PDB file of C-alpha atoms in Angstrom:
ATOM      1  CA  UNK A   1      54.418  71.752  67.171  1.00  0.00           C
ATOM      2  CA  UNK A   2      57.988  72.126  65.166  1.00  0.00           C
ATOM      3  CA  UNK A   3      57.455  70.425  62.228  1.00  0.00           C
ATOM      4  CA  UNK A   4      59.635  66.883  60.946  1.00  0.00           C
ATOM      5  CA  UNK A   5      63.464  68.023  60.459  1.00  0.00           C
ATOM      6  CA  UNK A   6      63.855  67.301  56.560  1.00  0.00           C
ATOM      7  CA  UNK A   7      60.211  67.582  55.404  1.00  0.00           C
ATOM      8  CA  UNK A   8      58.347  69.581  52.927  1.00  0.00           C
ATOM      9  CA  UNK A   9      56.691  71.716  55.953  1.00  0.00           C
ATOM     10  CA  UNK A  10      59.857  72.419  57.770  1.00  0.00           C
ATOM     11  CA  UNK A  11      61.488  73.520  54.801  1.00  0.00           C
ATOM     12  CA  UNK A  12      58.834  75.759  53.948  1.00  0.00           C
ATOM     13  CA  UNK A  13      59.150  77.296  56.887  1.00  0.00           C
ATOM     14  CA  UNK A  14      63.051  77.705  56.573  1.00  0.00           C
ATOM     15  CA  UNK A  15      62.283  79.203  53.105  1.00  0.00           C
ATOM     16  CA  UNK A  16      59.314  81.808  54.417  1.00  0.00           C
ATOM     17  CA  UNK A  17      62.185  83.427  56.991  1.00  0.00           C
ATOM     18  CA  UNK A  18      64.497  83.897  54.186  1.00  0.00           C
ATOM     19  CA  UNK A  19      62.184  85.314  51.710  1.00  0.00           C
ATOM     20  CA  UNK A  20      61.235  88.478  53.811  1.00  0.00           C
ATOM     21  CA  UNK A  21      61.721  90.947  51.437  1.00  0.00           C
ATOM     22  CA  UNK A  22      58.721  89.526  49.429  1.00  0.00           C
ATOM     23  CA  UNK A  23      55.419  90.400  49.452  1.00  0.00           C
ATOM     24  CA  UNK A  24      53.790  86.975  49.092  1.00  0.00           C
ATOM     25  CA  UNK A  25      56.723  84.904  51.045  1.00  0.00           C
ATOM     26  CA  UNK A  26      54.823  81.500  51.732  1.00  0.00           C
ATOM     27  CA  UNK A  27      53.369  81.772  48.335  1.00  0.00           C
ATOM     28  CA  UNK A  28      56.826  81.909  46.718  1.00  0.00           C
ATOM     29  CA  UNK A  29      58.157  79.419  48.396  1.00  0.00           C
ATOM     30  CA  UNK A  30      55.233  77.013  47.632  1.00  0.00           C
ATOM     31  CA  UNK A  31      55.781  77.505  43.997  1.00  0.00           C
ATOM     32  CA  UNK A  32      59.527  76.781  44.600  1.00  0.00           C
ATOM     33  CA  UNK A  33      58.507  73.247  46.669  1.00  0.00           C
ATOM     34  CA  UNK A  34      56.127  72.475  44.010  1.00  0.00           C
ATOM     35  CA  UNK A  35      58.096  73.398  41.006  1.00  0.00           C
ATOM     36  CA  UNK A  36      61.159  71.518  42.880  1.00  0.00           C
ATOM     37  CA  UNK A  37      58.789  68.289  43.477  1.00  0.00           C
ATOM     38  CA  UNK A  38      57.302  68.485  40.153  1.00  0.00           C
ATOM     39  CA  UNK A  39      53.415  68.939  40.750  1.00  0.00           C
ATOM     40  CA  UNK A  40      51.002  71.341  40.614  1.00  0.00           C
ATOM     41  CA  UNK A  41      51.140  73.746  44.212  1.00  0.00           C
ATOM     42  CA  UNK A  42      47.406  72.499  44.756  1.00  0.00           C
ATOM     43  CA  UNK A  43      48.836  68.699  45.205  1.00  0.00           C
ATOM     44  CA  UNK A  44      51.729  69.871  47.226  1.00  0.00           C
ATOM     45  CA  UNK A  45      49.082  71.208  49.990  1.00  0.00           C
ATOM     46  CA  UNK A  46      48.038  67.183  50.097  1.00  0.00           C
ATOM     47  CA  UNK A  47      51.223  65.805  52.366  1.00  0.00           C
ATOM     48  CA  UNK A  48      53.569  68.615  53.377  1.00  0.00           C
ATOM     49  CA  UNK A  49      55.411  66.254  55.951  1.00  0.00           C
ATOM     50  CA  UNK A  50      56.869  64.170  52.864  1.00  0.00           C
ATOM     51  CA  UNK A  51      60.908  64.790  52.185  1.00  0.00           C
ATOM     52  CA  UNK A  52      61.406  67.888  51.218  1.00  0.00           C
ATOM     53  CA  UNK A  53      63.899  67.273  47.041  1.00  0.00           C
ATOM     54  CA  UNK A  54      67.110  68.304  47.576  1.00  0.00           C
ATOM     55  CA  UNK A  55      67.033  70.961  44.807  1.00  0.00           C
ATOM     56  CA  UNK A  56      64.439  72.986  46.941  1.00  0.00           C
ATOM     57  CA  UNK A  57      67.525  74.618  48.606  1.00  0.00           C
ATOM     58  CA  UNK A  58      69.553  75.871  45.538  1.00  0.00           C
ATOM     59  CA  UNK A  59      66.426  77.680  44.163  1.00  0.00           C
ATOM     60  CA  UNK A  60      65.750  79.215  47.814  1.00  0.00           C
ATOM     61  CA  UNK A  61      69.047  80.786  47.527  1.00  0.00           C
ATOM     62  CA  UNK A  62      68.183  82.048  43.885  1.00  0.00           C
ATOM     63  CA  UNK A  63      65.017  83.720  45.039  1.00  0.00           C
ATOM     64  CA  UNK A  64      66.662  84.777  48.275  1.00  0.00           C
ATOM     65  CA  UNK A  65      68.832  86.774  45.929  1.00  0.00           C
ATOM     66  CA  UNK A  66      65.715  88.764  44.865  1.00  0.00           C
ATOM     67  CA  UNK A  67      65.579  86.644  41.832  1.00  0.00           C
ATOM     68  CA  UNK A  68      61.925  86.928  40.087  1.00  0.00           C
ATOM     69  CA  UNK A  69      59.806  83.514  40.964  1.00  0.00           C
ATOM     70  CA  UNK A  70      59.157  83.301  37.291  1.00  0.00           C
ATOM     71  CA  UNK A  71      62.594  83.375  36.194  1.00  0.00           C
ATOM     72  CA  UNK A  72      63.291  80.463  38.616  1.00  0.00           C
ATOM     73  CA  UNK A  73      60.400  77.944  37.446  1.00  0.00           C
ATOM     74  CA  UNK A  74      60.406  79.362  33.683  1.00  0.00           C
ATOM     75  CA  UNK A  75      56.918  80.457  33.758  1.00  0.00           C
ATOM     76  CA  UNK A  76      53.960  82.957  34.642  1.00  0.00           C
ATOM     77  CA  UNK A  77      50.203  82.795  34.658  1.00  0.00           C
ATOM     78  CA  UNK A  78      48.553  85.099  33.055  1.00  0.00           C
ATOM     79  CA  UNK A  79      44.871  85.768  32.397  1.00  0.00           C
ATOM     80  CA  UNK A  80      44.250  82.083  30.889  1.00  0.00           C
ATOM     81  CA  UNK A  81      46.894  80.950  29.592  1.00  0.00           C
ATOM     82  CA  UNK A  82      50.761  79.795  31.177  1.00  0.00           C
ATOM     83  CA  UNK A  83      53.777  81.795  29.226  1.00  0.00           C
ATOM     84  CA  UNK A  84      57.374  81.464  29.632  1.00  0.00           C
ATOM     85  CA  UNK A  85      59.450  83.757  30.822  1.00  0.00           C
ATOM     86  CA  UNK A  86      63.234  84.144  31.726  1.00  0.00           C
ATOM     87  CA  UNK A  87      66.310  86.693  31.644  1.00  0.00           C
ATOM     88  CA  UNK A  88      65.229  89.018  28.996  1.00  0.00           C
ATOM     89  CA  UNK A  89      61.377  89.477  29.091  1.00  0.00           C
ATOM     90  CA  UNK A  90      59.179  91.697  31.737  1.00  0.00           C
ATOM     91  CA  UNK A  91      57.361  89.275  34.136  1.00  0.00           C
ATOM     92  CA  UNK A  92      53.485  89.884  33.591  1.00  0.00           C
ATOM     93  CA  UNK A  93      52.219  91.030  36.306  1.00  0.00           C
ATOM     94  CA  UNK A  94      48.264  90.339  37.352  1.00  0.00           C
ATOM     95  CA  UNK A  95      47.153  93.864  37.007  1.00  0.00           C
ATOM     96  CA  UNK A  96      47.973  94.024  33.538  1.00  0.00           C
ATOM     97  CA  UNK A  97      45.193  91.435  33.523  1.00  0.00           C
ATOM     98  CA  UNK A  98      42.978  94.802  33.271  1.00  0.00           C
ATOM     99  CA  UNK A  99      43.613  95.436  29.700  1.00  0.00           C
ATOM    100  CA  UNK A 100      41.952  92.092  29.254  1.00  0.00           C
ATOM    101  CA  UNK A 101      38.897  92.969  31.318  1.00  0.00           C
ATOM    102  CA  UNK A 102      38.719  96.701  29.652  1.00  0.00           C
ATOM    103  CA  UNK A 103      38.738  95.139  25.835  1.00  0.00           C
ATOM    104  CA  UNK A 104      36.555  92.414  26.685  1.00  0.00           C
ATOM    105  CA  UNK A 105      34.090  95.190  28.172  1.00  0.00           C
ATOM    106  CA  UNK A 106      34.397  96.656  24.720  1.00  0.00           C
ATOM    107  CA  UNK A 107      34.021  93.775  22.376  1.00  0.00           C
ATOM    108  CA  UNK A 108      31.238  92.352  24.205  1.00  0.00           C
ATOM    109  CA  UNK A 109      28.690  92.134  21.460  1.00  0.00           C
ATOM    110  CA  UNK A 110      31.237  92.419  18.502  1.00  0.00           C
ATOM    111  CA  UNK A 111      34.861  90.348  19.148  1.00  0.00           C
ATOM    112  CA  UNK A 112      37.754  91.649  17.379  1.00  0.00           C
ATOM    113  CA  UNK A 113      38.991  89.917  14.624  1.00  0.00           C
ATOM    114  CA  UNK A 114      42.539  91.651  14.427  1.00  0.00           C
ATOM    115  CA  UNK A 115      44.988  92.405  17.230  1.00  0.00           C
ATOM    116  CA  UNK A 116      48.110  94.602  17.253  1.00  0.00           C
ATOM    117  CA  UNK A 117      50.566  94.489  20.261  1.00  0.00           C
ATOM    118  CA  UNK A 118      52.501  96.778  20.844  1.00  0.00           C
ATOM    119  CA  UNK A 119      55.963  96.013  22.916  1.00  0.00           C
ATOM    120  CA  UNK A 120      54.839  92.579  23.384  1.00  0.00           C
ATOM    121  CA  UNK A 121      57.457  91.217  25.603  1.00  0.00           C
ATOM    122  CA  UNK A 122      56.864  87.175  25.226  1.00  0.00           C
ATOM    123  CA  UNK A 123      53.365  87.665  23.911  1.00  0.00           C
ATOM    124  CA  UNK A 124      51.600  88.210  27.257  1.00  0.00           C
ATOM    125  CA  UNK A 125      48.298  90.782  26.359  1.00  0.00           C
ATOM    126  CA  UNK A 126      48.706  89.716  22.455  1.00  0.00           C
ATOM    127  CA  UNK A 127      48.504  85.094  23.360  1.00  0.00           C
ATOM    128  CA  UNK A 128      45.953  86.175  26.263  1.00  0.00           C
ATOM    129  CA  UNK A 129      43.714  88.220  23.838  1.00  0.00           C
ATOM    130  CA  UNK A 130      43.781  85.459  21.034  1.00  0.00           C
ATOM    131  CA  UNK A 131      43.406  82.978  23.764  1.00  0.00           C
ATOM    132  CA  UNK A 132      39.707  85.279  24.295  1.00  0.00           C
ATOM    133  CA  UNK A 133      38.859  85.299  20.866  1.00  0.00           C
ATOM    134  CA  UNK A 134      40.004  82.106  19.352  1.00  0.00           C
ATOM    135  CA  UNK A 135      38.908  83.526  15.563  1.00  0.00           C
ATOM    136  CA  UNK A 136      41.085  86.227  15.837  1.00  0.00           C
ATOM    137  CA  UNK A 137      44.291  86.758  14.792  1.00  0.00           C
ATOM    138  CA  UNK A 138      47.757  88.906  15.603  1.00  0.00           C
ATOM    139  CA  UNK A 139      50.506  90.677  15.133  1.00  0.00           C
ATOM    140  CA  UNK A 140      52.755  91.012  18.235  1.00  0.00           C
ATOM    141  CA  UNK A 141      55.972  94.155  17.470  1.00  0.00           C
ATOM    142  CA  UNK A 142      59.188  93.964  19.831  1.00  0.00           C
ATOM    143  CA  UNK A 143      62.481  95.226  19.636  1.00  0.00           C
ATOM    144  CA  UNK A 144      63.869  92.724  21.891  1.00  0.00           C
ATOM    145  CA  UNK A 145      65.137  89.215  20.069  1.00  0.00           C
ATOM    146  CA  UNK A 146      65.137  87.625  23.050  1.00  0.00           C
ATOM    147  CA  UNK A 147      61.544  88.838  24.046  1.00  0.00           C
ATOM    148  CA  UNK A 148      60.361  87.764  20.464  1.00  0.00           C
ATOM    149  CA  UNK A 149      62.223  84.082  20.826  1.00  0.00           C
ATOM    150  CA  UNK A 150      60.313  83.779  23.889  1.00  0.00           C
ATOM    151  CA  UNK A 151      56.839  85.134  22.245  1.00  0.00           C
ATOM    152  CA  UNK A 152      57.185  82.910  19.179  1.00  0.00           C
ATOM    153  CA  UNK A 153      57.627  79.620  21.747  1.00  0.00           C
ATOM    154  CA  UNK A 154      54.573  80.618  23.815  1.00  0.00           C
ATOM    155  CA  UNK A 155      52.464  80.614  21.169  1.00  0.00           C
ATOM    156  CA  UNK A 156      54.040  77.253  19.468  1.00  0.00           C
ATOM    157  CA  UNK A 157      53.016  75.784  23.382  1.00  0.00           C
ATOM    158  CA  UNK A 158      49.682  77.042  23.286  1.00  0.00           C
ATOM    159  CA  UNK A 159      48.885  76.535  19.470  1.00  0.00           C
ATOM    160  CA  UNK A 160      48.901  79.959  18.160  1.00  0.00           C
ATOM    161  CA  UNK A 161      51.664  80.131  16.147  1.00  0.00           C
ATOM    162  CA  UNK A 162      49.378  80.124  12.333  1.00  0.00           C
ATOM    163  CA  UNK A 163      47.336  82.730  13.991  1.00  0.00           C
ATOM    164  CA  UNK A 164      50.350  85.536  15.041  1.00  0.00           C
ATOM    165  CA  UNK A 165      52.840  87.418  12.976  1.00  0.00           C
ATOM    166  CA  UNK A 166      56.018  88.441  15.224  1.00  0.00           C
ATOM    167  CA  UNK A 167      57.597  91.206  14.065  1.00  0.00           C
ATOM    168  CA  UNK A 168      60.998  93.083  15.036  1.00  0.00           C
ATOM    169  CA  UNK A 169      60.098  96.847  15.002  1.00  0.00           C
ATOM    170  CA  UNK A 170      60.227 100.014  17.022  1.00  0.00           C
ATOM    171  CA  UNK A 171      56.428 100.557  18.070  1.00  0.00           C
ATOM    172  CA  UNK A 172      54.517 101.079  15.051  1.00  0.00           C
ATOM    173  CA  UNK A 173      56.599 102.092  12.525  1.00  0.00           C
ATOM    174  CA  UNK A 174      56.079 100.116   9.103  1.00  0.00           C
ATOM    175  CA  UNK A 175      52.843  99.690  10.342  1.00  0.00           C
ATOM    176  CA  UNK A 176      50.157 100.458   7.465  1.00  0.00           C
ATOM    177  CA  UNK A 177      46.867  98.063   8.817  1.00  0.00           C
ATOM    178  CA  UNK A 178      44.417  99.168  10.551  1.00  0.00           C
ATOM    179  CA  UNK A 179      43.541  96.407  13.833  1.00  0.00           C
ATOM    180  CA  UNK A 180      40.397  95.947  15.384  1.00  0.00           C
ATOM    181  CA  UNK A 181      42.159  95.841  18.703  1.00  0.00           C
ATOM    182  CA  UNK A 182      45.656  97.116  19.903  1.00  0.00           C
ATOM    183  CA  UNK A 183      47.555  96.531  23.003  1.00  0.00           C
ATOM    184  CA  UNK A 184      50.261  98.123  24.497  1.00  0.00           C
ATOM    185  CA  UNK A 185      51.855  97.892  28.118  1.00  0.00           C
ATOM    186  CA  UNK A 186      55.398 100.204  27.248  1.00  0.00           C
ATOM    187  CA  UNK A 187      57.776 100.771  30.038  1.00  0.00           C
ATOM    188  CA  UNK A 188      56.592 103.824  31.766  1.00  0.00           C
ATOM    189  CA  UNK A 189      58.981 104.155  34.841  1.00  0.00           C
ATOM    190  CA  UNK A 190      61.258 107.149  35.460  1.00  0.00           C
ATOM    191  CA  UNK A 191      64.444 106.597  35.187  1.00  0.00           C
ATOM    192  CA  UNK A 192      65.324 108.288  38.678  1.00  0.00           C
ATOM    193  CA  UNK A 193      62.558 106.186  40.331  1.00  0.00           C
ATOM    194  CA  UNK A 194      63.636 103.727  43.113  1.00  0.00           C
ATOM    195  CA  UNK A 195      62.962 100.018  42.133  1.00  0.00           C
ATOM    196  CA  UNK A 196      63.228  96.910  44.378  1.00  0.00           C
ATOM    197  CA  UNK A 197      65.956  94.515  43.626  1.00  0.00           C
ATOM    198  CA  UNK A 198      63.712  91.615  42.380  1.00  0.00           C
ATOM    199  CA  UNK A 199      62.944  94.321  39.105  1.00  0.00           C
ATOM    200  CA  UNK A 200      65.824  96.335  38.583  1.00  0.00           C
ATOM    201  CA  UNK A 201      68.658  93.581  39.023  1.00  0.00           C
ATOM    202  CA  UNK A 202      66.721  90.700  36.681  1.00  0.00           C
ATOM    203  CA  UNK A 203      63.964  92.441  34.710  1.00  0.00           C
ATOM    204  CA  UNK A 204      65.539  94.289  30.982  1.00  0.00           C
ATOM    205  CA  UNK A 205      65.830  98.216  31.227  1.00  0.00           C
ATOM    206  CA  UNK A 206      64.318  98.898  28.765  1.00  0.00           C
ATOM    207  CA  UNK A 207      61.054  97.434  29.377  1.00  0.00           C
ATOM    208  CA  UNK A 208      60.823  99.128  32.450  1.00  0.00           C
ATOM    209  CA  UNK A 209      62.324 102.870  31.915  1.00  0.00           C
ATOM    210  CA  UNK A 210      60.950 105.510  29.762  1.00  0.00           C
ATOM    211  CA  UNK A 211      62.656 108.743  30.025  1.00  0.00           C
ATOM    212  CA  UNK A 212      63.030 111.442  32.903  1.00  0.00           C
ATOM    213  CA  UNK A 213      59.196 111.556  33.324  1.00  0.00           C
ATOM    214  CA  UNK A 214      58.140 108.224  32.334  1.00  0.00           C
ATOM    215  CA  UNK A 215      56.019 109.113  29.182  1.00  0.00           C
ATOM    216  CA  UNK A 216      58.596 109.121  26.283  1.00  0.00           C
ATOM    217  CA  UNK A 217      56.897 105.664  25.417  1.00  0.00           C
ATOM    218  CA  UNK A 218      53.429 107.265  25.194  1.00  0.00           C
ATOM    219  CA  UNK A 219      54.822 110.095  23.069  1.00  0.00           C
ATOM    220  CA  UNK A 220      55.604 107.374  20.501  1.00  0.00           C
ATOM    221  CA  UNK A 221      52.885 105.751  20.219  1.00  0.00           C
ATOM    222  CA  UNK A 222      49.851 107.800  20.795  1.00  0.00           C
ATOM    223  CA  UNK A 223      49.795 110.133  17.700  1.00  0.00           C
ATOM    224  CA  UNK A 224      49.850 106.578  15.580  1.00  0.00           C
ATOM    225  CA  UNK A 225      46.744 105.741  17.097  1.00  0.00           C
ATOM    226  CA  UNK A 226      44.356 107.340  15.056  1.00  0.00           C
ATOM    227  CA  UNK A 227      45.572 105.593  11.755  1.00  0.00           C
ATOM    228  CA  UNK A 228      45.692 102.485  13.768  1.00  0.00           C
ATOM    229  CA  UNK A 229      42.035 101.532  14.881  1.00  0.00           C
ATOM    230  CA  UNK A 230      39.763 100.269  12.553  1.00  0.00           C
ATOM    231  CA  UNK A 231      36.197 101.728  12.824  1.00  0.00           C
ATOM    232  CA  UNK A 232      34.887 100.835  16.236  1.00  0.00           C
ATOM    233  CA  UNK A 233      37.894  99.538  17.327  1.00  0.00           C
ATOM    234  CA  UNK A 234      40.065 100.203  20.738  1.00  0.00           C
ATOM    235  CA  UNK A 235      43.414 100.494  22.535  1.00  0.00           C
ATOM    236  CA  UNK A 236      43.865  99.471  25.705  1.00  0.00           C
ATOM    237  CA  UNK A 237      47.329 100.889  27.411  1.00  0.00           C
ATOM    238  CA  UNK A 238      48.739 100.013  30.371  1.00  0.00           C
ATOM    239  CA  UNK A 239      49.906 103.503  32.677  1.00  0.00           C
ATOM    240  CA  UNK A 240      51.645 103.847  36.169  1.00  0.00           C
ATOM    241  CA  UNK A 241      49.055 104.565  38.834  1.00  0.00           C
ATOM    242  CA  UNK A 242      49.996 108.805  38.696  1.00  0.00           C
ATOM    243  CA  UNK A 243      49.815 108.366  35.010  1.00  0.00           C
ATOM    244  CA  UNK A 244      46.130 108.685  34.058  1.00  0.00           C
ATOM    245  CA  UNK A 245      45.984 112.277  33.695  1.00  0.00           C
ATOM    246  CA  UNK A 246      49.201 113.287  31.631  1.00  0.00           C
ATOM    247  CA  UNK A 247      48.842 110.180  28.950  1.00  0.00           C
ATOM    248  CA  UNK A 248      44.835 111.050  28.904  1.00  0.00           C
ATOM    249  CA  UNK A 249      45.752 114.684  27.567  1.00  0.00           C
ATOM    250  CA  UNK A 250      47.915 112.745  25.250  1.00  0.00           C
ATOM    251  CA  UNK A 251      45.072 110.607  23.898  1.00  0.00           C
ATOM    252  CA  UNK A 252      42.464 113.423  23.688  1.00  0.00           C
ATOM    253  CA  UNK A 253      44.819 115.515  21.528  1.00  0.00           C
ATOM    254  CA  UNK A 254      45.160 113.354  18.873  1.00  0.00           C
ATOM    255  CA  UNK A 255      41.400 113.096  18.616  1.00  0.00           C
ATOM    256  CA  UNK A 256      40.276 110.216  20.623  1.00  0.00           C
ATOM    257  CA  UNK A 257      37.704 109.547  23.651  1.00  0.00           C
ATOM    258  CA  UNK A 258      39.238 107.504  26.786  1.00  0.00           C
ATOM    259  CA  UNK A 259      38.034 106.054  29.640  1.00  0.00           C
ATOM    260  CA  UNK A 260      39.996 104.905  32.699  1.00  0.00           C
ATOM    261  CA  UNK A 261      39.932 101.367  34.485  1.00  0.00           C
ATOM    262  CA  UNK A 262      41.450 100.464  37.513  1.00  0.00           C
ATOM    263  CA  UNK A 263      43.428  97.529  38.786  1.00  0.00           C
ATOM    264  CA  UNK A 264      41.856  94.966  41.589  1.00  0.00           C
ATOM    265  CA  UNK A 265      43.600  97.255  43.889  1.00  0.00           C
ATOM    266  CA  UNK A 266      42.220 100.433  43.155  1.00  0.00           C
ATOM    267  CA  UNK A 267      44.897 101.940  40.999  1.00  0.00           C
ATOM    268  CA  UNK A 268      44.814 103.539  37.651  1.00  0.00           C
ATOM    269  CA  UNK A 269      46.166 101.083  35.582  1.00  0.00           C
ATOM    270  CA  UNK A 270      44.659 101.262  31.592  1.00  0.00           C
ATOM    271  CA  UNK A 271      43.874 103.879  29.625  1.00  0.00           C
ATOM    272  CA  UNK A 272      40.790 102.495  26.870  1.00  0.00           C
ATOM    273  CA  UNK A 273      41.576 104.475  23.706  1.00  0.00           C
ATOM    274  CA  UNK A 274      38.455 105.013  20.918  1.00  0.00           C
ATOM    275  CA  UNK A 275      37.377 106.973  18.093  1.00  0.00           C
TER     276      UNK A 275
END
């Protein structure tokens, strides 16, 4: 049965066609309907043959452009906690979510009560780690100002701001502390790899691309490791899925055990870093 000309469910429908090139099409355009209506996406699923708002249409058009879901709404779940995001800052994606799983692993019987992140972006692994350990506290590095701006008002949002120190920096240089925990998701794409147009038209460079082999990041960071952890302390690092092996060498030369997790979908996706 067609649905009612004009309603939410037609115009769901209308948006799912257009939105082809995604991988989660109906679930994009849901967000869009709800974020358009103003309720949560669980309410909208209560009376889909209401009147569709007329600004559902203008932000169809934006995402049929390839522009980024989160850029459209202004925000991102992530592990527990809501951040927002726009032009500027990396989208977090859910398999970064593993870090988070791989420290938590770690710190089971002892939390950590210091956190470095490294490359922070608008606070993602650094607001969801504090937002796990609610006695810890922070320090979150970026070189991007806008990245930072949007760090410093996720954490006002979610209460955090007394607990994190935001810093403008180039990985961990100036960096004397040792931290209990660090995180780090760097850009680790090559810059020859082929990107779809939702990442490479919206998402900033240089969060994304890291040299002709996608490791220059690593090379930065790793050897500042071992000055870095505090006794019994970890780093969890975010790699590309072909990564494991080439940033593992990396880790065991500078004197360090690692362990490998995987992503809900199988793939390589954190590196666990210890003494």
């Amino acid at each position: 049965m067609e649905p009612p000309e004009g309603s939410v469910r037609h115009a769901l429908a209308d948006a799912v066609a257009r939105f082809s090139f995604s991988a989660t099409p109906r679930f994009d355009a849901e967000l869009l309907m709800a974020h358009a209506l103003g309720i949560d996406r669980n309410a909208l699923m209560l009376d889909l043959d209401r009147a569709a708002p007329p600004g559902f249409a203008a932000l169809v058009e934006r995402r049929a452009a390839a522009e980024p879901v989160a850029y459209i709404v202004g925000e991102r779940g992530f592990w527990s906690i809501d951040l927002a995001v726009g032009p500027g800052v990396l989208v977090p994606r859910a398999d970064s979510e593993i870090l988070i799983e791989a420290v938590r692993e770690h710190f089971a019987v002892r939390p950590p009560a210091t956190i470095l992140d490294l490359g922070t972006g608008p606070g993602t692994l650094l607001l969801a780690a504090l937002d796990e350990w609610r006695e810890a506290s922070g320090v979150g590095i970026d070189r991007s100002a806008a990245a930072l701006d949007y760090a410093r008002r996720n954490a006002a949002a979610l209460g955090m701001a007394a607990r994190v120190d935001w810093r403008t920096g180039d990985w961990a240089a100036g960096v004397e502390t040792r931290f209990d925990l660090i995180l780090a998701n760097p850009p680790y794409i090559a810059t020859d790899e082929i990107l779809g147009r939702e990442v490479v038209a919206y998402e900033p460079a240089e969060a994304l691309f890291a040299g002709a082999d996608g490791l220059d990041a690593y090379r930065a960071i790793i050897p500042d490791l071992p000055r870095l952890i505090a006794p019994g302390g970890a780093a969890a690092i975010e790699i590309g899925h072909t990564q494991a092996a080439a940033v593992g060498a990396m880790i065991e030369a500078v004197g360090l055990r690692v362990a490998l997790h995987r992503d809900l979908g199988g793939r390589d996706r954190c590196l666990l870093a210890t003494a």
